[in-house]
Amino acid sequence: MGYRTTAEKRAIFRELHQSGCFVLPNPWDAGSASALAGLGFKALATTSSGYAWSCARADGQLSLAETLAHLRYMVEATELPVNADFESGFADTAQGVASSVRMAVETGVAGISIEDSTGDPQSPLRGVADAVERMRAARDAIDASGGDTLLIGRAENFIVGRPDLDDVIMRLQAYATAGADCLYAPGIKTREQIAVVVKAVAPKPVNVLIGWESDLTVPELADLGVRRVSVGGALARSAWGGFLRAARTIIEDGKFDGFAGASSGVELNTLFGKREQGPQR
């Protein structure tokens, strides 16, 4: 596959949102991005939690500068379009969100997700008027930068412990009106919830998060009208789970049977040996 320009990646990403259903997995470094590309996924999304953990930090503790550097790194690590987990925009004001989004667009990402959470456990969701103003500011910043980067509006109710589906729908509809291209309510899980959200914001595409064991399949999600499926930090948590189980078996039991199920060096060398560019050693 030849080199893709930023414009080409963004055009491919936009086209993926026009019909069908695709899975948007969340790598956290060049290796995980390359592996997912090699497996045949069509686009990728960053994970704020997955990257934070790789830096020995908790989710939400990375700065704007650190996040922008990571976005640039991930875009350069793959020929696939990359959607940015841009948390709540890294600013207290709508004007600040616009400035942050402009910088995110400059990294070459194909999509930018903006949340309406505050980080304050006592008041975890922004007021709707404030959230809409911030979404509109993000939209204006993208348009001023060429307009080919997708904007994803996220209603965080179910993630922050405010599982009010009516409020979710009202927020998503408001974000769509403010210019969001795709809508996302992480934490909704049932077929009924998903179907209601898809219908409420149609014809705008909907992203569904599956970051836990679920009996829903990709074809079933497609039948519900879901356009894209992401996994958040679940792949990173799966990797950390295997790592910690193996390490604890050594330190606690003095045994090495925690390596069962690990990928072989041959498999990984073969996987990454297929990369057409990047350092070789």
PDB file of C-alpha atoms in Angstrom:
ATOM      1  CA  MET A   1       0.000   0.000   0.000  1.00  0.00           C
ATOM      2  CA  GLY A   2       1.399   3.378  -0.971  1.00  0.00           C
ATOM      3  CA  TYR A   3       1.672   6.433   1.218  1.00  0.00           C
ATOM      4  CA  ARG A   4      -1.668   8.102   1.996  1.00  0.00           C
ATOM      5  CA  THR A   5      -1.977  11.839   2.436  1.00  0.00           C
ATOM      6  CA  THR A   6      -3.905  13.326   5.320  1.00  0.00           C
ATOM      7  CA  ALA A   7      -6.673  14.349   2.923  1.00  0.00           C
ATOM      8  CA  GLU A   8      -6.912  10.799   1.575  1.00  0.00           C
ATOM      9  CA  LYS A   9      -7.121   9.326   5.082  1.00  0.00           C
ATOM     10  CA  ARG A  10      -9.872  11.753   6.007  1.00  0.00           C
ATOM     11  CA  ALA A  11     -11.816  11.012   2.836  1.00  0.00           C
ATOM     12  CA  ILE A  12     -11.590   7.277   3.536  1.00  0.00           C
ATOM     13  CA  PHE A  13     -12.756   7.840   7.111  1.00  0.00           C
ATOM     14  CA  ARG A  14     -15.711   9.947   6.049  1.00  0.00           C
ATOM     15  CA  GLU A  15     -16.710   7.306   3.493  1.00  0.00           C
ATOM     16  CA  LEU A  16     -16.710   4.606   6.201  1.00  0.00           C
ATOM     17  CA  HIS A  17     -19.432   6.596   7.987  1.00  0.00           C
ATOM     18  CA  GLN A  18     -21.756   6.664   4.980  1.00  0.00           C
ATOM     19  CA  SER A  19     -23.062   3.089   5.124  1.00  0.00           C
ATOM     20  CA  GLY A  20     -22.576  -0.264   6.798  1.00  0.00           C
ATOM     21  CA  CYS A  21     -20.899  -0.877  10.157  1.00  0.00           C
ATOM     22  CA  PHE A  22     -17.174  -0.943  10.904  1.00  0.00           C
ATOM     23  CA  VAL A  23     -15.127  -1.643  14.026  1.00  0.00           C
ATOM     24  CA  LEU A  24     -12.806   1.138  15.179  1.00  0.00           C
ATOM     25  CA  PRO A  25     -10.348  -0.511  17.613  1.00  0.00           C
ATOM     26  CA  ASN A  26      -8.233   1.558  19.994  1.00  0.00           C
ATOM     27  CA  PRO A  27      -4.448   1.036  19.957  1.00  0.00           C
ATOM     28  CA  TRP A  28      -2.133   2.978  22.256  1.00  0.00           C
ATOM     29  CA  ASP A  29       1.279   2.757  20.530  1.00  0.00           C
ATOM     30  CA  ALA A  30       2.872   2.065  17.156  1.00  0.00           C
ATOM     31  CA  GLY A  31       3.033  -1.685  17.766  1.00  0.00           C
ATOM     32  CA  SER A  32      -0.634  -2.090  18.643  1.00  0.00           C
ATOM     33  CA  ALA A  33      -1.624   0.204  15.753  1.00  0.00           C
ATOM     34  CA  SER A  34       0.491  -1.785  13.298  1.00  0.00           C
ATOM     35  CA  ALA A  35      -0.898  -5.091  14.551  1.00  0.00           C
ATOM     36  CA  LEU A  36      -4.490  -3.933  14.164  1.00  0.00           C
ATOM     37  CA  ALA A  37      -3.794  -2.629  10.674  1.00  0.00           C
ATOM     38  CA  GLY A  38      -2.202  -5.954   9.789  1.00  0.00           C
ATOM     39  CA  LEU A  39      -5.291  -7.788  10.982  1.00  0.00           C
ATOM     40  CA  GLY A  40      -7.396  -5.882   8.473  1.00  0.00           C
ATOM     41  CA  PHE A  41      -9.147  -3.122  10.424  1.00  0.00           C
ATOM     42  CA  LYS A  42     -10.014  -0.116   8.258  1.00  0.00           C
ATOM     43  CA  ALA A  43      -9.505   2.698  10.770  1.00  0.00           C
ATOM     44  CA  LEU A  44      -8.237   3.227  14.305  1.00  0.00           C
ATOM     45  CA  ALA A  45      -8.994   5.437  17.301  1.00  0.00           C
ATOM     46  CA  THR A  46      -6.722   6.536  20.113  1.00  0.00           C
ATOM     47  CA  THR A  47      -7.587   5.726  23.711  1.00  0.00           C
ATOM     48  CA  SER A  48      -6.829   8.316  26.371  1.00  0.00           C
ATOM     49  CA  SER A  49      -6.850   5.642  29.073  1.00  0.00           C
ATOM     50  CA  GLY A  50      -4.721   3.145  27.157  1.00  0.00           C
ATOM     51  CA  TYR A  51      -2.039   5.716  26.415  1.00  0.00           C
ATOM     52  CA  ALA A  52      -2.138   7.164  29.943  1.00  0.00           C
ATOM     53  CA  TRP A  53      -1.554   3.716  31.458  1.00  0.00           C
ATOM     54  CA  SER A  54       1.436   3.175  29.161  1.00  0.00           C
ATOM     55  CA  CYS A  55       2.857   6.385  30.667  1.00  0.00           C
ATOM     56  CA  ALA A  56       2.202   5.183  34.249  1.00  0.00           C
ATOM     57  CA  ARG A  57      -0.572   7.765  34.593  1.00  0.00           C
ATOM     58  CA  ALA A  58      -4.295   7.533  35.265  1.00  0.00           C
ATOM     59  CA  ASP A  59      -6.801   8.364  32.557  1.00  0.00           C
ATOM     60  CA  GLY A  60      -7.364  12.110  32.357  1.00  0.00           C
ATOM     61  CA  GLN A  61      -3.945  13.064  33.748  1.00  0.00           C
ATOM     62  CA  LEU A  62      -2.212  13.802  30.453  1.00  0.00           C
ATOM     63  CA  SER A  63      -1.770  17.382  29.306  1.00  0.00           C
ATOM     64  CA  LEU A  64      -2.826  18.902  26.007  1.00  0.00           C
ATOM     65  CA  ALA A  65       0.792  18.980  24.833  1.00  0.00           C
ATOM     66  CA  GLU A  66       1.285  15.299  25.706  1.00  0.00           C
ATOM     67  CA  THR A  67      -1.950  14.344  23.973  1.00  0.00           C
ATOM     68  CA  LEU A  68      -1.114  16.299  20.813  1.00  0.00           C
ATOM     69  CA  ALA A  69       2.313  14.646  20.662  1.00  0.00           C
ATOM     70  CA  HIS A  70       0.653  11.246  21.013  1.00  0.00           C
ATOM     71  CA  LEU A  71      -1.871  12.003  18.275  1.00  0.00           C
ATOM     72  CA  ARG A  72       0.922  13.024  15.904  1.00  0.00           C
ATOM     73  CA  TYR A  73       2.856   9.872  16.794  1.00  0.00           C
ATOM     74  CA  MET A  74      -0.159   7.637  16.161  1.00  0.00           C
ATOM     75  CA  VAL A  75      -1.015   9.298  12.847  1.00  0.00           C
ATOM     76  CA  GLU A  76       2.570   8.779  11.684  1.00  0.00           C
ATOM     77  CA  ALA A  77       2.541   5.148  12.875  1.00  0.00           C
ATOM     78  CA  THR A  78      -0.154   3.948  10.460  1.00  0.00           C
ATOM     79  CA  GLU A  79      -1.581   4.421   6.997  1.00  0.00           C
ATOM     80  CA  LEU A  80      -5.084   4.062   8.447  1.00  0.00           C
ATOM     81  CA  PRO A  81      -7.287   7.005   9.422  1.00  0.00           C
ATOM     82  CA  VAL A  82      -7.041   7.808  13.138  1.00  0.00           C
ATOM     83  CA  ASN A  83      -9.855   9.167  15.296  1.00  0.00           C
ATOM     84  CA  ALA A  84      -8.678  11.238  18.273  1.00  0.00           C
ATOM     85  CA  ASP A  85      -9.988  10.575  21.760  1.00  0.00           C
ATOM     86  CA  PHE A  86      -9.737  14.252  22.673  1.00  0.00           C
ATOM     87  CA  GLU A  87     -11.467  13.967  26.052  1.00  0.00           C
ATOM     88  CA  SER A  88     -13.399  17.185  26.825  1.00  0.00           C
ATOM     89  CA  GLY A  89     -11.261  19.472  24.682  1.00  0.00           C
ATOM     90  CA  PHE A  90      -8.526  20.393  27.177  1.00  0.00           C
ATOM     91  CA  ALA A  91      -9.977  23.820  27.938  1.00  0.00           C
ATOM     92  CA  ASP A  92     -12.348  25.507  30.360  1.00  0.00           C
ATOM     93  CA  THR A  93     -13.944  27.755  27.747  1.00  0.00           C
ATOM     94  CA  ALA A  94     -15.427  27.302  24.286  1.00  0.00           C
ATOM     95  CA  GLN A  95     -12.730  29.584  22.886  1.00  0.00           C
ATOM     96  CA  GLY A  96     -10.116  27.339  24.466  1.00  0.00           C
ATOM     97  CA  VAL A  97     -11.745  24.245  22.968  1.00  0.00           C
ATOM     98  CA  ALA A  98     -11.558  25.863  19.534  1.00  0.00           C
ATOM     99  CA  SER A  99      -7.844  26.515  19.996  1.00  0.00           C
ATOM    100  CA  SER A 100      -7.183  22.943  21.192  1.00  0.00           C
ATOM    101  CA  VAL A 101      -9.187  21.447  18.328  1.00  0.00           C
ATOM    102  CA  ARG A 102      -7.257  23.493  15.765  1.00  0.00           C
ATOM    103  CA  MET A 103      -4.042  22.027  17.138  1.00  0.00           C
ATOM    104  CA  ALA A 104      -5.512  18.526  17.070  1.00  0.00           C
ATOM    105  CA  VAL A 105      -6.516  18.928  13.418  1.00  0.00           C
ATOM    106  CA  GLU A 106      -2.930  19.891  12.622  1.00  0.00           C
ATOM    107  CA  THR A 107      -1.701  16.481  13.846  1.00  0.00           C
ATOM    108  CA  GLY A 108      -3.445  14.842  10.877  1.00  0.00           C
ATOM    109  CA  VAL A 109      -6.212  12.973  12.680  1.00  0.00           C
ATOM    110  CA  ALA A 110      -9.294  12.079  10.659  1.00  0.00           C
ATOM    111  CA  GLY A 111     -11.803  12.527  13.481  1.00  0.00           C
ATOM    112  CA  ILE A 112     -12.005  14.263  16.864  1.00  0.00           C
ATOM    113  CA  SER A 113     -14.258  13.155  19.734  1.00  0.00           C
ATOM    114  CA  ILE A 114     -15.372  15.756  22.300  1.00  0.00           C
ATOM    115  CA  GLU A 115     -16.950  14.720  25.612  1.00  0.00           C
ATOM    116  CA  ASP A 116     -19.387  16.660  27.789  1.00  0.00           C
ATOM    117  CA  SER A 117     -17.943  15.443  31.110  1.00  0.00           C
ATOM    118  CA  THR A 118     -16.369  17.812  33.641  1.00  0.00           C
ATOM    119  CA  GLY A 119     -14.083  15.533  35.658  1.00  0.00           C
ATOM    120  CA  ASP A 120     -15.891  16.673  38.832  1.00  0.00           C
ATOM    121  CA  PRO A 121     -17.588  13.727  40.595  1.00  0.00           C
ATOM    122  CA  GLN A 122     -20.077  16.083  42.265  1.00  0.00           C
ATOM    123  CA  SER A 123     -21.182  17.603  38.945  1.00  0.00           C
ATOM    124  CA  PRO A 124     -19.915  15.216  36.264  1.00  0.00           C
ATOM    125  CA  LEU A 125     -21.801  16.614  33.240  1.00  0.00           C
ATOM    126  CA  ARG A 126     -21.616  20.057  31.716  1.00  0.00           C
ATOM    127  CA  GLY A 127     -24.808  22.004  31.339  1.00  0.00           C
ATOM    128  CA  VAL A 128     -26.349  21.460  27.927  1.00  0.00           C
ATOM    129  CA  ALA A 129     -25.931  25.098  26.837  1.00  0.00           C
ATOM    130  CA  ASP A 130     -22.238  25.036  27.800  1.00  0.00           C
ATOM    131  CA  ALA A 131     -21.661  21.671  26.106  1.00  0.00           C
ATOM    132  CA  VAL A 132     -23.388  22.853  22.926  1.00  0.00           C
ATOM    133  CA  GLU A 133     -21.322  26.045  22.840  1.00  0.00           C
ATOM    134  CA  ARG A 134     -18.146  23.983  23.124  1.00  0.00           C
ATOM    135  CA  MET A 135     -19.310  21.606  20.391  1.00  0.00           C
ATOM    136  CA  ARG A 136     -20.104  24.537  18.101  1.00  0.00           C
ATOM    137  CA  ALA A 137     -16.657  25.988  18.805  1.00  0.00           C
ATOM    138  CA  ALA A 138     -15.067  22.681  17.842  1.00  0.00           C
ATOM    139  CA  ARG A 139     -17.137  22.636  14.646  1.00  0.00           C
ATOM    140  CA  ASP A 140     -16.065  26.179  13.739  1.00  0.00           C
ATOM    141  CA  ALA A 141     -12.409  25.322  14.373  1.00  0.00           C
ATOM    142  CA  ILE A 142     -12.612  22.282  12.111  1.00  0.00           C
ATOM    143  CA  ASP A 143     -14.359  24.249   9.381  1.00  0.00           C
ATOM    144  CA  ALA A 144     -11.726  26.981   9.574  1.00  0.00           C
ATOM    145  CA  SER A 145      -9.067  24.299   9.139  1.00  0.00           C
ATOM    146  CA  GLY A 146     -10.589  22.866   5.972  1.00  0.00           C
ATOM    147  CA  GLY A 147     -13.631  21.030   7.262  1.00  0.00           C
ATOM    148  CA  ASP A 148     -12.586  17.495   6.318  1.00  0.00           C
ATOM    149  CA  THR A 149     -12.022  16.233   9.883  1.00  0.00           C
ATOM    150  CA  LEU A 150     -15.045  14.496  11.425  1.00  0.00           C
ATOM    151  CA  LEU A 151     -16.438  15.797  14.716  1.00  0.00           C
ATOM    152  CA  ILE A 152     -17.882  13.266  17.148  1.00  0.00           C
ATOM    153  CA  GLY A 153     -20.160  14.468  19.947  1.00  0.00           C
ATOM    154  CA  ARG A 154     -20.175  12.351  23.105  1.00  0.00           C
ATOM    155  CA  ALA A 155     -22.835  12.270  25.830  1.00  0.00           C
ATOM    156  CA  GLU A 156     -21.099  10.774  28.874  1.00  0.00           C
ATOM    157  CA  ASN A 157     -24.178  10.205  31.077  1.00  0.00           C
ATOM    158  CA  PHE A 158     -23.822   6.435  31.421  1.00  0.00           C
ATOM    159  CA  ILE A 159     -20.057   6.599  31.972  1.00  0.00           C
ATOM    160  CA  VAL A 160     -20.228   9.182  34.771  1.00  0.00           C
ATOM    161  CA  GLY A 161     -23.112   7.600  36.675  1.00  0.00           C
ATOM    162  CA  ARG A 162     -26.027   9.619  35.266  1.00  0.00           C
ATOM    163  CA  PRO A 163     -27.808   6.944  33.174  1.00  0.00           C
ATOM    164  CA  ASP A 164     -30.713   9.055  31.933  1.00  0.00           C
ATOM    165  CA  LEU A 165     -31.475   7.939  28.374  1.00  0.00           C
ATOM    166  CA  ASP A 166     -33.846  10.826  27.703  1.00  0.00           C
ATOM    167  CA  ASP A 167     -31.111  13.290  28.659  1.00  0.00           C
ATOM    168  CA  VAL A 168     -28.623  11.395  26.499  1.00  0.00           C
ATOM    169  CA  ILE A 169     -30.880  11.692  23.472  1.00  0.00           C
ATOM    170  CA  MET A 170     -31.548  15.375  24.098  1.00  0.00           C
ATOM    171  CA  ARG A 171     -27.815  16.038  24.352  1.00  0.00           C
ATOM    172  CA  LEU A 172     -26.919  14.048  21.253  1.00  0.00           C
ATOM    173  CA  GLN A 173     -29.584  15.791  19.200  1.00  0.00           C
ATOM    174  CA  ALA A 174     -28.270  19.151  20.401  1.00  0.00           C
ATOM    175  CA  TYR A 175     -24.695  18.173  19.497  1.00  0.00           C
ATOM    176  CA  ALA A 176     -25.846  17.105  16.045  1.00  0.00           C
ATOM    177  CA  THR A 177     -27.493  20.487  15.558  1.00  0.00           C
ATOM    178  CA  ALA A 178     -24.276  22.159  16.756  1.00  0.00           C
ATOM    179  CA  GLY A 179     -22.325  20.396  14.024  1.00  0.00           C
ATOM    180  CA  ALA A 180     -21.297  16.959  15.249  1.00  0.00           C
ATOM    181  CA  ASP A 181     -20.955  14.524  12.334  1.00  0.00           C
ATOM    182  CA  CYS A 182     -21.242  11.369  14.467  1.00  0.00           C
ATOM    183  CA  LEU A 183     -22.892  10.776  17.848  1.00  0.00           C
ATOM    184  CA  TYR A 184     -21.655   8.629  20.702  1.00  0.00           C
ATOM    185  CA  ALA A 185     -23.128   7.668  24.082  1.00  0.00           C
ATOM    186  CA  PRO A 186     -20.564   5.379  25.723  1.00  0.00           C
ATOM    187  CA  GLY A 187     -22.063   3.020  28.271  1.00  0.00           C
ATOM    188  CA  ILE A 188     -25.385   2.195  26.643  1.00  0.00           C
ATOM    189  CA  LYS A 189     -25.515  -1.587  26.444  1.00  0.00           C
ATOM    190  CA  THR A 190     -28.926  -3.029  25.649  1.00  0.00           C
ATOM    191  CA  ARG A 191     -30.388  -3.528  22.208  1.00  0.00           C
ATOM    192  CA  GLU A 192     -33.305  -1.325  23.194  1.00  0.00           C
ATOM    193  CA  GLN A 193     -31.086   1.564  24.293  1.00  0.00           C
ATOM    194  CA  ILE A 194     -28.968   1.357  21.154  1.00  0.00           C
ATOM    195  CA  ALA A 195     -31.972   1.212  18.827  1.00  0.00           C
ATOM    196  CA  VAL A 196     -33.581   4.224  20.488  1.00  0.00           C
ATOM    197  CA  VAL A 197     -30.392   6.318  20.195  1.00  0.00           C
ATOM    198  CA  VAL A 198     -29.845   5.359  16.552  1.00  0.00           C
ATOM    199  CA  LYS A 199     -33.410   6.323  15.674  1.00  0.00           C
ATOM    200  CA  ALA A 200     -33.283   9.571  17.648  1.00  0.00           C
ATOM    201  CA  VAL A 201     -30.261  11.006  15.819  1.00  0.00           C
ATOM    202  CA  ALA A 202     -30.856   9.519  12.354  1.00  0.00           C
ATOM    203  CA  PRO A 203     -29.528  10.001   9.742  1.00  0.00           C
ATOM    204  CA  LYS A 204     -26.356  10.928  11.650  1.00  0.00           C
ATOM    205  CA  PRO A 205     -24.109   7.880  12.283  1.00  0.00           C
ATOM    206  CA  VAL A 206     -23.829   6.442  15.789  1.00  0.00           C
ATOM    207  CA  ASN A 207     -20.766   4.991  17.528  1.00  0.00           C
ATOM    208  CA  VAL A 208     -21.330   2.275  20.147  1.00  0.00           C
ATOM    209  CA  LEU A 209     -18.732   1.310  22.737  1.00  0.00           C
ATOM    210  CA  ILE A 210     -18.246  -2.383  23.509  1.00  0.00           C
ATOM    211  CA  GLY A 211     -15.565  -2.491  26.184  1.00  0.00           C
ATOM    212  CA  TRP A 212     -16.788  -5.514  28.119  1.00  0.00           C
ATOM    213  CA  GLU A 213     -17.951  -9.066  27.448  1.00  0.00           C
ATOM    214  CA  SER A 214     -21.099  -8.727  25.361  1.00  0.00           C
ATOM    215  CA  ASP A 215     -23.394 -11.100  23.521  1.00  0.00           C
ATOM    216  CA  LEU A 216     -23.852  -8.455  20.822  1.00  0.00           C
ATOM    217  CA  THR A 217     -22.030  -9.184  17.573  1.00  0.00           C
ATOM    218  CA  VAL A 218     -20.944  -6.805  14.830  1.00  0.00           C
ATOM    219  CA  PRO A 219     -23.679  -8.054  12.462  1.00  0.00           C
ATOM    220  CA  GLU A 220     -26.299  -7.565  15.196  1.00  0.00           C
ATOM    221  CA  LEU A 221     -25.054  -4.035  15.873  1.00  0.00           C
ATOM    222  CA  ALA A 222     -25.214  -3.349  12.148  1.00  0.00           C
ATOM    223  CA  ASP A 223     -28.819  -4.583  12.117  1.00  0.00           C
ATOM    224  CA  LEU A 224     -29.580  -2.101  14.904  1.00  0.00           C
ATOM    225  CA  GLY A 225     -28.314   0.689  12.653  1.00  0.00           C
ATOM    226  CA  VAL A 226     -24.964   1.260  14.380  1.00  0.00           C
ATOM    227  CA  ARG A 227     -22.394   2.700  11.999  1.00  0.00           C
ATOM    228  CA  ARG A 228     -19.196   2.191  14.007  1.00  0.00           C
ATOM    229  CA  VAL A 229     -18.078   0.217  17.074  1.00  0.00           C
ATOM    230  CA  SER A 230     -15.133   1.141  19.283  1.00  0.00           C
ATOM    231  CA  VAL A 231     -13.628  -0.676  22.268  1.00  0.00           C
ATOM    232  CA  GLY A 232     -12.086   2.179  24.262  1.00  0.00           C
ATOM    233  CA  GLY A 233      -9.380   0.993  26.628  1.00  0.00           C
ATOM    234  CA  ALA A 234     -10.512  -2.653  26.504  1.00  0.00           C
ATOM    235  CA  LEU A 235      -7.637  -3.892  24.320  1.00  0.00           C
ATOM    236  CA  ALA A 236      -5.152  -2.090  26.557  1.00  0.00           C
ATOM    237  CA  ARG A 237      -6.823  -3.546  29.656  1.00  0.00           C
ATOM    238  CA  SER A 238      -6.662  -6.995  28.087  1.00  0.00           C
ATOM    239  CA  ALA A 239      -2.930  -6.572  27.467  1.00  0.00           C
ATOM    240  CA  TRP A 240      -2.338  -5.284  30.991  1.00  0.00           C
ATOM    241  CA  GLY A 241      -4.434  -8.133  32.410  1.00  0.00           C
ATOM    242  CA  GLY A 242      -2.187 -10.754  30.798  1.00  0.00           C
ATOM    243  CA  PHE A 243       0.955  -8.891  31.836  1.00  0.00           C
ATOM    244  CA  LEU A 244      -0.112  -8.503  35.474  1.00  0.00           C
ATOM    245  CA  ARG A 245      -1.338 -12.100  35.792  1.00  0.00           C
ATOM    246  CA  ALA A 246       2.001 -13.424  34.551  1.00  0.00           C
ATOM    247  CA  ALA A 247       4.029 -11.053  36.729  1.00  0.00           C
ATOM    248  CA  ARG A 248       1.996 -11.808  39.868  1.00  0.00           C
ATOM    249  CA  THR A 249       2.373 -15.535  39.305  1.00  0.00           C
ATOM    250  CA  ILE A 250       6.144 -15.066  39.370  1.00  0.00           C
ATOM    251  CA  ILE A 251       6.339 -12.778  42.417  1.00  0.00           C
ATOM    252  CA  GLU A 252       3.618 -14.460  44.473  1.00  0.00           C
ATOM    253  CA  ASP A 253       4.010 -18.144  43.542  1.00  0.00           C
ATOM    254  CA  GLY A 254       7.526 -18.342  42.128  1.00  0.00           C
ATOM    255  CA  LYS A 255       6.091 -19.956  39.000  1.00  0.00           C
ATOM    256  CA  PHE A 256       6.237 -19.136  35.320  1.00  0.00           C
ATOM    257  CA  ASP A 257       3.026 -20.703  34.046  1.00  0.00           C
ATOM    258  CA  GLY A 258       1.440 -17.279  33.623  1.00  0.00           C
ATOM    259  CA  PHE A 259       2.962 -17.155  30.143  1.00  0.00           C
ATOM    260  CA  ALA A 260       0.410 -19.647  28.810  1.00  0.00           C
ATOM    261  CA  GLY A 261      -1.376 -18.178  25.841  1.00  0.00           C
ATOM    262  CA  ALA A 262       1.321 -15.592  25.126  1.00  0.00           C
ATOM    263  CA  SER A 263       2.090 -14.812  21.489  1.00  0.00           C
ATOM    264  CA  SER A 264       5.305 -16.378  20.247  1.00  0.00           C
ATOM    265  CA  GLY A 265       8.312 -14.341  19.228  1.00  0.00           C
ATOM    266  CA  VAL A 266       8.054 -15.857  15.761  1.00  0.00           C
ATOM    267  CA  GLU A 267       4.450 -14.694  15.423  1.00  0.00           C
ATOM    268  CA  LEU A 268       5.285 -11.149  16.500  1.00  0.00           C
ATOM    269  CA  ASN A 269       8.448 -10.910  14.416  1.00  0.00           C
ATOM    270  CA  THR A 270       6.485 -12.113  11.407  1.00  0.00           C
ATOM    271  CA  LEU A 271       3.681  -9.645  12.101  1.00  0.00           C
ATOM    272  CA  PHE A 272       5.940  -6.634  12.461  1.00  0.00           C
ATOM    273  CA  GLY A 273       8.334  -7.793   9.767  1.00  0.00           C
ATOM    274  CA  LYS A 274       5.551  -7.095   7.284  1.00  0.00           C
ATOM    275  CA  ARG A 275       5.790  -3.366   7.942  1.00  0.00           C
ATOM    276  CA  GLU A 276       7.064  -1.541   4.900  1.00  0.00           C
ATOM    277  CA  GLN A 277       8.612   1.303   6.841  1.00  0.00           C
ATOM    278  CA  GLY A 278       9.972   2.116  10.260  1.00  0.00           C
ATOM    279  CA  PRO A 279      13.200   1.296  12.082  1.00  0.00           C
ATOM    280  CA  GLN A 280      14.681  -2.143  11.558  1.00  0.00           C
ATOM    281  CA  ARG A 281      16.994  -3.694  14.113  1.00  0.00           C
TER     282      ARG A 281
END
